[in-house]
Amino acid sequence: MTPQPTAHPNAAVETVFRLESPRLIAGVARIVRDVGIAEELAQDALVAALEQWPRDGVPDNPGAWLMATAKHRAIDLVRRRERYARKLAEVGRDLKAAGPYLDRPSDPDDIDDDLLRLVFTACHPVLSAEARIALTLRLLGGLTTPEIARAFLTPEATLAQRIVRAKRTLATKNVAFEVPYGPDREARLDSVLEVIYLIFNEGYAATAGDDLLRPALCEDALRLARVLAQLMPKEPEVHGLVALLELQESRAATRTGPTGEPVLLKDQDRRRWNRLLIARGFTALGRATACATGAPGPYALQAAIAACHAQAYAYEETDWSRIATLYALLAARTPSPVVELNRAVAVSMAEGPGPALEIVDTLATEPALRDYHLLPSVRGDLLRRLGRTAEARAEFERAAGLARNERERAMLRARAEEAGEGSGGSGGNEGD
């Protein structure tokens, strides 16, 4: 079929590139063996699309068009930079070194997945933990530098320099584009799990923009987590992360209304929760428990919290006491003001808003929560439930001012108006 011109080709290019850029970078990196150059070549493909699509129309398979264009540029670059004889010599050395293993059966731990290679490469120990996460969110998550900076509560200029230095370090240290084996793989696992988790979170509740959800990010994160579970079947936290993402994703269809507005957990139609994903989540959680040799890790604990919601056929049946206990265990394992804020919500449902407000008020001076819109949002809900409606309205207005996502901002403004009118009802931000 011949491509047809479209009224908004530039918007189409930007949308497709946003979705496809991780795959483009991963596919090209396998050719050029340099993630920085791979990102540049992916950008070159974007420029080509911006030049050609307005004139020729959007292709039937725009993602494949971008991939082919980027790979052609990568191959051209390799041809320009390396002489044919030199390349043959390198291949010859590689074949000689691999000689004893050429005829062996495929390693069951081996995996042919460019995206996973990209994650492990970006999580190499030569980079700091902050740089690993930032670089992978940039390359694999397709997030912009401002979005990552907001997620890290870091100045944009600082974050940009961190990403530039990370790419330069990978290049100068000649880091291989591969999924490592044995101890090297285990050494990078925590960073890989954190990256996948953060990518999913950005898709589950976008930090900025007009839409609350970015489903493509959730899909990529969930797929990577599933693949990682096949790659490392004896790692309990890998299964814990899979369980958490499966259970969270099971609610996706009910988290927004007809016009994209957020739907709180208490208002979601649980009949529409994806029972297949819930079943997969419980299976993965069972594997995490079976593999564990000690106390459950943070992902398994979060999965257990999500399982409490999945087990409740109605919001009123939720075992909030157990959720509060699980959050207390999570806080002991990985202390975090965000975990404490979530624990406060669970305590409010189990014991009432008064004890929860005491917890929230202790978080008011936490630097990490200074610009975190959910802190005043939770506090506003607790104040409203205590009948302190004027204070509640002020908190919801402050939360709306801090929110970067337009959908969340609109919801918080609506809650501020409702608080001003003294409306009742049960709130709560846990699990939205």
Short mmCIF file of C-alpha atoms in Angstrom, two decimals:
data_model
loop_
_atom_site.label_atom_id
_atom_site.label_comp_id
_atom_site.label_asym_id
_atom_site.label_seq_id
_atom_site.Cartn_x
_atom_site.Cartn_y
_atom_site.Cartn_z
CA MET A 1 0.00 0.00 0.00
CA THR A 2 1.35 3.42 -0.92
CA PRO A 3 1.79 5.74 2.08
CA GLN A 4 -0.78 8.49 2.18
CA PRO A 5 -0.09 12.06 3.28
CA THR A 6 -1.43 12.89 6.72
CA ALA A 7 -2.64 16.19 8.08
CA HIS A 8 -0.24 16.09 11.03
CA PRO A 9 2.87 14.14 9.94
CA ASN A 10 5.17 15.82 12.45
CA ALA A 11 2.93 14.76 15.32
CA ALA A 12 2.91 11.22 13.92
CA VAL A 13 6.71 11.20 13.70
CA GLU A 14 7.09 12.38 17.29
CA THR A 15 4.56 9.86 18.60
CA VAL A 16 6.09 6.91 16.76
CA PHE A 17 9.62 7.89 17.72
CA ARG A 18 8.62 8.18 21.36
CA LEU A 19 7.28 4.64 21.26
CA GLU A 20 10.01 3.11 19.14
CA SER A 21 13.17 4.92 20.28
CA PRO A 22 14.21 2.26 22.85
CA ARG A 23 14.04 -0.48 20.22
CA LEU A 24 15.82 1.72 17.69
CA ILE A 25 18.68 2.47 20.08
CA ALA A 26 18.95 -1.16 21.20
CA GLY A 27 18.92 -2.50 17.64
CA VAL A 28 21.51 -0.01 16.42
CA ALA A 29 23.72 -0.45 19.50
CA ARG A 30 24.13 -4.12 18.57
CA ILE A 31 25.69 -2.94 15.30
CA VAL A 32 27.84 -0.02 16.44
CA ARG A 33 28.54 -1.29 20.01
CA ASP A 34 28.20 2.22 21.43
CA VAL A 35 24.98 3.42 23.06
CA GLY A 36 25.85 7.09 22.61
CA ILE A 37 26.37 6.69 18.87
CA ALA A 38 23.28 4.48 18.69
CA GLU A 39 21.18 7.27 20.22
CA GLU A 40 22.58 9.76 17.70
CA LEU A 41 21.76 7.45 14.78
CA ALA A 42 18.24 6.97 16.12
CA GLN A 43 17.90 10.76 16.18
CA ASP A 44 19.18 10.86 12.58
CA ALA A 45 16.36 8.51 11.62
CA LEU A 46 13.92 10.86 13.34
CA VAL A 47 15.27 13.80 11.32
CA ALA A 48 14.89 11.77 8.12
CA ALA A 49 11.28 11.00 9.02
CA LEU A 50 10.56 14.67 9.72
CA GLU A 51 11.92 15.47 6.27
CA GLN A 52 10.22 12.69 4.30
CA TRP A 53 6.91 11.88 5.96
CA PRO A 54 5.33 15.32 5.45
CA ARG A 55 6.17 14.99 1.76
CA ASP A 56 5.56 11.28 1.11
CA GLY A 57 3.08 10.39 3.85
CA VAL A 58 3.41 8.24 6.96
CA PRO A 59 4.48 4.65 6.10
CA ASP A 60 2.18 1.73 6.84
CA ASN A 61 4.70 0.47 9.42
CA PRO A 62 6.41 3.60 10.72
CA GLY A 63 8.36 1.77 13.41
CA ALA A 64 9.91 -0.58 10.86
CA TRP A 65 10.73 2.39 8.61
CA LEU A 66 12.58 4.12 11.43
CA MET A 67 14.44 0.92 12.36
CA ALA A 68 15.52 0.28 8.77
CA THR A 69 16.68 3.86 8.35
CA ALA A 70 18.64 3.84 11.61
CA LYS A 71 20.27 0.49 10.83
CA HIS A 72 21.25 1.61 7.33
CA ARG A 73 22.98 4.60 8.86
CA ALA A 74 24.68 2.36 11.41
CA ILE A 75 25.98 0.03 8.73
CA ASP A 76 27.23 2.97 6.69
CA LEU A 77 29.03 4.29 9.75
CA VAL A 78 30.72 0.96 10.41
CA ARG A 79 31.81 0.74 6.79
CA ARG A 80 33.23 4.24 6.87
CA ARG A 81 35.10 3.79 10.13
CA GLU A 82 36.62 0.38 9.67
CA ARG A 83 38.52 -1.03 6.77
CA TYR A 84 37.31 -4.30 5.41
CA ALA A 85 40.59 -6.09 6.12
CA ARG A 86 40.63 -4.91 9.72
CA LYS A 87 37.10 -6.13 10.23
CA LEU A 88 38.01 -9.52 8.80
CA ALA A 89 40.98 -9.74 11.17
CA GLU A 90 38.75 -8.96 14.13
CA VAL A 91 36.20 -11.56 13.07
CA GLY A 92 38.98 -14.08 12.61
CA ARG A 93 40.29 -13.47 16.11
CA ASP A 94 36.77 -13.79 17.53
CA LEU A 95 36.21 -17.09 15.69
CA LYS A 96 39.54 -18.45 16.91
CA ALA A 97 38.80 -17.48 20.50
CA ALA A 98 35.32 -19.01 20.35
CA GLY A 99 36.48 -22.15 18.50
CA PRO A 100 35.92 -24.74 21.24
CA TYR A 101 32.39 -23.45 21.83
CA LEU A 102 31.08 -23.01 18.30
CA ASP A 103 29.41 -26.40 18.11
CA ARG A 104 28.06 -26.55 21.65
CA PRO A 105 24.28 -26.41 22.26
CA SER A 106 22.84 -23.00 23.03
CA ASP A 107 23.34 -21.95 26.64
CA PRO A 108 19.92 -22.10 28.37
CA ASP A 109 20.84 -18.83 30.08
CA ASP A 110 21.54 -17.10 26.77
CA ILE A 111 19.00 -14.65 25.43
CA ASP A 112 18.65 -12.81 22.17
CA ASP A 113 17.00 -9.58 23.23
CA ASP A 114 18.51 -6.25 22.27
CA LEU A 115 16.44 -4.34 24.81
CA LEU A 116 17.67 -6.51 27.67
CA ARG A 117 21.25 -6.13 26.44
CA LEU A 118 20.72 -2.40 26.50
CA VAL A 119 19.49 -2.50 30.11
CA PHE A 120 22.45 -4.56 31.32
CA THR A 121 24.90 -2.40 29.39
CA ALA A 122 23.48 0.79 30.87
CA CYS A 123 23.64 -0.82 34.33
CA HIS A 124 27.34 -1.63 34.13
CA PRO A 125 29.28 -1.19 37.41
CA VAL A 126 31.59 1.40 35.82
CA LEU A 127 28.67 3.83 36.20
CA SER A 128 27.30 5.22 39.44
CA ALA A 129 23.89 3.97 40.54
CA GLU A 130 22.31 7.34 39.66
CA ALA A 131 23.92 7.32 36.22
CA ARG A 132 22.78 3.77 35.48
CA ILE A 133 19.16 4.55 36.21
CA ALA A 134 19.17 7.90 34.42
CA LEU A 135 20.84 6.51 31.31
CA THR A 136 18.52 3.54 31.01
CA LEU A 137 15.42 5.66 31.53
CA ARG A 138 16.72 7.88 28.74
CA LEU A 139 17.65 5.09 26.34
CA LEU A 140 15.13 2.39 27.13
CA GLY A 141 12.29 4.29 28.72
CA GLY A 142 12.28 6.95 26.02
CA LEU A 143 11.97 9.65 28.67
CA THR A 144 13.20 13.16 28.05
CA THR A 145 15.89 14.70 30.24
CA PRO A 146 13.35 17.02 31.98
CA GLU A 147 11.11 14.05 32.81
CA ILE A 148 14.00 12.10 34.31
CA ALA A 149 15.16 15.18 36.24
CA ARG A 150 11.71 15.53 37.79
CA ALA A 151 11.65 11.85 38.69
CA PHE A 152 15.02 12.22 40.44
CA LEU A 153 14.19 15.60 41.95
CA THR A 154 17.45 16.73 40.32
CA PRO A 155 18.23 19.95 38.39
CA GLU A 156 17.84 19.38 34.67
CA ALA A 157 21.37 20.58 33.85
CA THR A 158 22.86 18.20 36.42
CA LEU A 159 20.88 15.29 35.05
CA ALA A 160 21.86 16.10 31.45
CA GLN A 161 25.55 16.13 32.35
CA ARG A 162 25.13 12.84 34.22
CA ILE A 163 23.72 11.18 31.11
CA VAL A 164 26.44 12.61 28.85
CA ARG A 165 29.19 11.43 31.19
CA ALA A 166 27.59 7.98 31.47
CA LYS A 167 27.56 7.48 27.70
CA ARG A 168 31.14 8.71 27.44
CA THR A 169 32.25 6.33 30.20
CA LEU A 170 30.67 3.31 28.50
CA ALA A 171 32.48 4.22 25.29
CA THR A 172 35.91 4.90 26.81
CA LYS A 173 35.76 1.76 28.96
CA ASN A 174 34.75 -0.33 25.92
CA VAL A 175 31.81 -1.84 27.80
CA ALA A 176 30.45 -4.79 25.84
CA PHE A 177 26.87 -4.69 24.59
CA GLU A 178 25.76 -7.94 26.17
CA VAL A 179 23.78 -9.74 28.85
CA PRO A 180 26.58 -10.88 31.21
CA TYR A 181 26.89 -14.28 32.84
CA GLY A 182 27.47 -15.54 36.36
CA PRO A 183 28.70 -13.09 39.02
CA ASP A 184 28.72 -10.15 36.59
CA ARG A 185 25.03 -10.63 35.93
CA GLU A 186 24.18 -10.90 39.60
CA ALA A 187 26.22 -7.77 40.38
CA ARG A 188 24.08 -5.70 38.04
CA LEU A 189 20.74 -7.23 38.97
CA ASP A 190 19.65 -4.67 41.59
CA SER A 191 20.18 -1.80 39.17
CA VAL A 192 18.38 -3.64 36.37
CA LEU A 193 15.39 -4.36 38.59
CA GLU A 194 15.25 -0.74 39.74
CA VAL A 195 15.39 0.52 36.17
CA ILE A 196 12.58 -1.77 35.02
CA TYR A 197 10.54 -0.73 38.06
CA LEU A 198 11.02 2.98 37.35
CA ILE A 199 10.16 2.57 33.68
CA PHE A 200 6.93 0.82 34.62
CA ASN A 201 6.11 3.53 37.17
CA GLU A 202 6.54 6.25 34.55
CA GLY A 203 4.09 4.40 32.32
CA TYR A 204 1.71 3.69 35.20
CA ALA A 205 1.56 7.32 36.37
CA ALA A 206 3.29 9.70 33.98
CA THR A 207 5.18 12.49 35.71
CA ALA A 208 4.12 15.04 33.11
CA GLY A 209 2.03 15.53 29.99
CA ASP A 210 -1.64 15.36 29.13
CA ASP A 211 -2.15 11.63 29.75
CA LEU A 212 -2.04 9.80 33.06
CA LEU A 213 -0.88 6.53 31.50
CA ARG A 214 1.86 5.65 29.02
CA PRO A 215 0.91 2.03 28.22
CA ALA A 216 3.90 1.36 25.95
CA LEU A 217 6.31 1.90 28.84
CA CYS A 218 4.33 -0.48 31.05
CA GLU A 219 4.33 -3.09 28.29
CA ASP A 220 8.09 -2.83 27.74
CA ALA A 221 8.83 -2.97 31.47
CA LEU A 222 6.55 -5.95 32.00
CA ARG A 223 8.00 -7.80 29.02
CA LEU A 224 11.55 -7.18 30.23
CA ALA A 225 10.65 -8.35 33.73
CA ARG A 226 9.13 -11.57 32.34
CA VAL A 227 12.20 -12.21 30.18
CA LEU A 228 14.47 -11.55 33.14
CA ALA A 229 12.50 -14.09 35.19
CA GLN A 230 13.17 -16.70 32.50
CA LEU A 231 16.82 -15.69 32.48
CA MET A 232 17.23 -15.86 36.27
CA PRO A 233 14.60 -18.33 37.54
CA LYS A 234 16.15 -18.73 40.99
CA GLU A 235 16.17 -15.04 41.91
CA PRO A 236 13.22 -14.30 44.26
CA GLU A 237 13.25 -10.53 43.69
CA VAL A 238 13.02 -10.98 39.93
CA HIS A 239 9.81 -12.95 40.45
CA GLY A 240 8.73 -10.40 43.05
CA LEU A 241 9.07 -7.61 40.51
CA VAL A 242 7.17 -9.62 37.88
CA ALA A 243 4.38 -10.24 40.39
CA LEU A 244 4.17 -6.56 41.28
CA LEU A 245 4.01 -5.41 37.67
CA GLU A 246 1.47 -8.08 36.65
CA LEU A 247 -0.83 -7.12 39.52
CA GLN A 248 -0.49 -3.39 38.95
CA GLU A 249 -1.06 -3.73 35.22
CA SER A 250 -4.21 -5.79 35.87
CA ARG A 251 -5.99 -2.54 36.89
CA ALA A 252 -4.88 -0.49 33.88
CA ALA A 253 -8.21 -0.53 32.03
CA THR A 254 -10.06 0.89 35.05
CA ARG A 255 -7.61 3.58 36.16
CA THR A 256 -8.91 6.21 33.74
CA GLY A 257 -12.39 7.28 32.73
CA PRO A 258 -13.90 7.89 29.28
CA THR A 259 -12.01 11.15 28.75
CA GLY A 260 -8.75 9.98 30.34
CA GLU A 261 -9.44 11.38 33.81
CA PRO A 262 -7.96 9.43 36.77
CA VAL A 263 -10.27 7.01 38.58
CA LEU A 264 -9.38 6.42 42.24
CA LEU A 265 -8.99 2.87 43.50
CA LYS A 266 -12.22 3.02 45.49
CA ASP A 267 -14.18 3.93 42.34
CA GLN A 268 -12.67 1.38 39.96
CA ASP A 269 -14.88 -1.34 38.49
CA ARG A 270 -13.13 -4.43 39.79
CA ARG A 271 -15.09 -6.65 37.44
CA ARG A 272 -12.95 -5.17 34.68
CA TRP A 273 -9.64 -5.96 36.35
CA ASN A 274 -7.68 -8.38 34.18
CA ARG A 275 -8.04 -11.75 35.88
CA LEU A 276 -5.36 -13.36 33.69
CA LEU A 277 -2.78 -10.80 34.81
CA ILE A 278 -3.89 -11.25 38.42
CA ALA A 279 -3.42 -15.01 38.11
CA ARG A 280 0.02 -14.50 36.59
CA GLY A 281 0.86 -12.12 39.40
CA PHE A 282 -0.09 -14.63 42.07
CA THR A 283 1.93 -17.32 40.30
CA ALA A 284 5.00 -15.08 40.19
CA LEU A 285 4.53 -14.16 43.85
CA GLY A 286 4.41 -17.84 44.71
CA ARG A 287 7.67 -18.37 42.86
CA ALA A 288 9.26 -15.46 44.73
CA THR A 289 8.22 -17.01 48.03
CA ALA A 290 9.45 -20.46 47.02
CA CYS A 291 12.86 -19.09 45.94
CA ALA A 292 13.40 -16.91 49.01
CA THR A 293 15.81 -18.13 51.66
CA GLY A 294 15.14 -15.29 54.10
CA ALA A 295 12.83 -12.34 54.60
CA PRO A 296 11.01 -11.14 51.48
CA GLY A 297 12.66 -8.37 49.49
CA PRO A 298 11.13 -4.97 48.66
CA TYR A 299 9.57 -6.05 45.34
CA ALA A 300 8.02 -9.14 46.87
CA LEU A 301 6.62 -7.02 49.70
CA GLN A 302 5.12 -4.52 47.25
CA ALA A 303 3.69 -7.42 45.26
CA ALA A 304 2.09 -8.76 48.46
CA ILE A 305 0.47 -5.34 48.97
CA ALA A 306 -0.86 -5.37 45.41
CA ALA A 307 -2.13 -8.91 46.02
CA CYS A 308 -4.21 -7.65 48.96
CA HIS A 309 -6.03 -5.31 46.58
CA ALA A 310 -6.44 -8.03 43.96
CA GLN A 311 -7.97 -10.40 46.52
CA ALA A 312 -10.64 -7.90 47.57
CA TYR A 313 -13.72 -8.13 45.37
CA ALA A 314 -14.90 -4.78 46.75
CA TYR A 315 -12.99 -1.78 48.09
CA GLU A 316 -14.67 -2.21 51.48
CA GLU A 317 -13.29 -5.77 51.75
CA THR A 318 -9.66 -4.66 51.49
CA ASP A 319 -7.47 -5.93 54.33
CA TRP A 320 -6.00 -2.54 55.22
CA SER A 321 -4.47 -3.81 58.46
CA ARG A 322 -2.37 -6.31 56.55
CA ILE A 323 -1.42 -3.65 54.01
CA ALA A 324 -0.29 -1.33 56.81
CA THR A 325 1.78 -4.17 58.28
CA LEU A 326 3.37 -4.92 54.92
CA TYR A 327 4.24 -1.25 54.47
CA ALA A 328 5.86 -1.26 57.91
CA LEU A 329 7.98 -4.25 56.85
CA LEU A 330 8.84 -2.47 53.60
CA ALA A 331 9.82 0.68 55.49
CA ALA A 332 12.11 -1.37 57.73
CA ARG A 333 13.69 -3.06 54.71
CA THR A 334 14.04 0.04 52.51
CA PRO A 335 13.41 3.23 54.52
CA SER A 336 11.77 5.87 52.35
CA PRO A 337 9.47 8.84 52.96
CA VAL A 338 7.31 7.70 50.05
CA VAL A 339 6.84 4.31 51.68
CA GLU A 340 5.91 6.07 54.93
CA LEU A 341 3.37 8.18 53.05
CA ASN A 342 1.77 5.05 51.62
CA ARG A 343 1.80 3.44 55.04
CA ALA A 344 -0.04 6.48 56.38
CA VAL A 345 -2.80 5.96 53.81
CA ALA A 346 -3.15 2.32 54.84
CA VAL A 347 -3.20 3.30 58.52
CA SER A 348 -5.91 5.86 57.78
CA MET A 349 -8.10 3.12 56.32
CA ALA A 350 -7.32 0.63 59.09
CA GLU A 351 -7.32 2.93 62.15
CA GLY A 352 -8.78 6.25 61.01
CA PRO A 353 -7.46 9.58 59.68
CA GLY A 354 -6.17 10.86 63.04
CA PRO A 355 -3.27 8.41 63.52
CA ALA A 356 -2.45 8.69 59.82
CA LEU A 357 -2.25 12.49 59.98
CA GLU A 358 0.36 12.20 62.72
CA ILE A 359 2.51 10.11 60.36
CA VAL A 360 2.01 12.51 57.46
CA ASP A 361 2.88 15.55 59.54
CA THR A 362 6.25 14.00 60.42
CA LEU A 363 7.02 13.94 56.67
CA ALA A 364 6.39 17.65 56.12
CA THR A 365 10.08 18.55 56.41
CA GLU A 366 11.40 15.70 54.26
CA PRO A 367 13.49 17.31 51.47
CA ALA A 368 12.64 14.52 49.03
CA LEU A 369 8.91 15.27 49.39
CA ARG A 370 9.17 19.05 49.15
CA ASP A 371 7.78 19.10 45.59
CA TYR A 372 5.94 15.77 45.76
CA HIS A 373 2.30 16.50 45.04
CA LEU A 374 0.98 13.37 46.74
CA LEU A 375 2.08 14.59 50.16
CA PRO A 376 -0.40 17.52 50.28
CA SER A 377 -2.91 15.37 48.40
CA VAL A 378 -2.88 12.69 51.11
CA ARG A 379 -2.88 15.32 53.84
CA GLY A 380 -5.83 17.05 52.20
CA ASP A 381 -7.81 13.84 52.15
CA LEU A 382 -7.08 13.16 55.83
CA LEU A 383 -8.07 16.70 56.81
CA ARG A 384 -11.28 16.43 54.80
CA ARG A 385 -12.18 13.19 56.56
CA LEU A 386 -11.57 14.93 59.90
CA GLY A 387 -13.97 17.69 58.90
CA ARG A 388 -11.23 20.34 58.52
CA THR A 389 -12.46 21.30 55.07
CA ALA A 390 -10.82 24.72 54.73
CA GLU A 391 -7.39 23.23 55.45
CA ALA A 392 -8.17 20.32 53.15
CA ARG A 393 -9.00 22.64 50.28
CA ALA A 394 -5.70 24.49 50.74
CA GLU A 395 -3.79 21.21 50.66
CA PHE A 396 -5.52 20.02 47.49
CA GLU A 397 -4.80 23.37 45.83
CA ARG A 398 -1.15 23.08 46.82
CA ALA A 399 -1.04 19.56 45.44
CA ALA A 400 -2.56 20.73 42.15
CA GLY A 401 0.11 23.41 41.92
CA LEU A 402 2.85 20.81 42.32
CA ALA A 403 1.39 18.18 39.97
CA ARG A 404 3.12 17.97 36.58
CA ASN A 405 0.55 15.74 34.95
CA GLU A 406 -2.44 17.61 33.57
CA ARG A 407 -4.91 14.81 34.43
CA GLU A 408 -3.80 14.67 38.04
CA ARG A 409 -3.83 18.45 38.27
CA ALA A 410 -7.43 18.60 37.07
CA MET A 411 -8.50 15.90 39.54
CA LEU A 412 -6.82 17.69 42.45
CA ARG A 413 -8.48 20.98 41.55
CA ALA A 414 -11.82 19.20 41.49
CA ARG A 415 -11.13 17.73 44.93
CA ALA A 416 -10.25 21.19 46.22
CA GLU A 417 -13.64 22.46 45.04
CA GLU A 418 -15.41 19.50 46.62
CA ALA A 419 -13.61 20.10 49.91
CA GLY A 420 -14.69 23.72 49.80
CA GLU A 421 -18.28 22.57 49.40
CA GLY A 422 -17.86 20.26 52.39
CA SER A 423 -18.69 17.12 50.42
CA GLY A 424 -18.20 13.76 52.10
CA GLY A 425 -17.14 10.38 50.86
CA SER A 426 -14.16 8.13 51.34
CA GLY A 427 -10.91 9.10 49.71
CA GLY A 428 -7.44 7.68 49.75
CA ASN A 429 -4.62 7.67 47.26
CA GLU A 430 -3.27 4.19 47.94
CA GLY A 431 -3.14 2.08 44.80
CA ASP A 432 -4.61 4.62 42.39
#
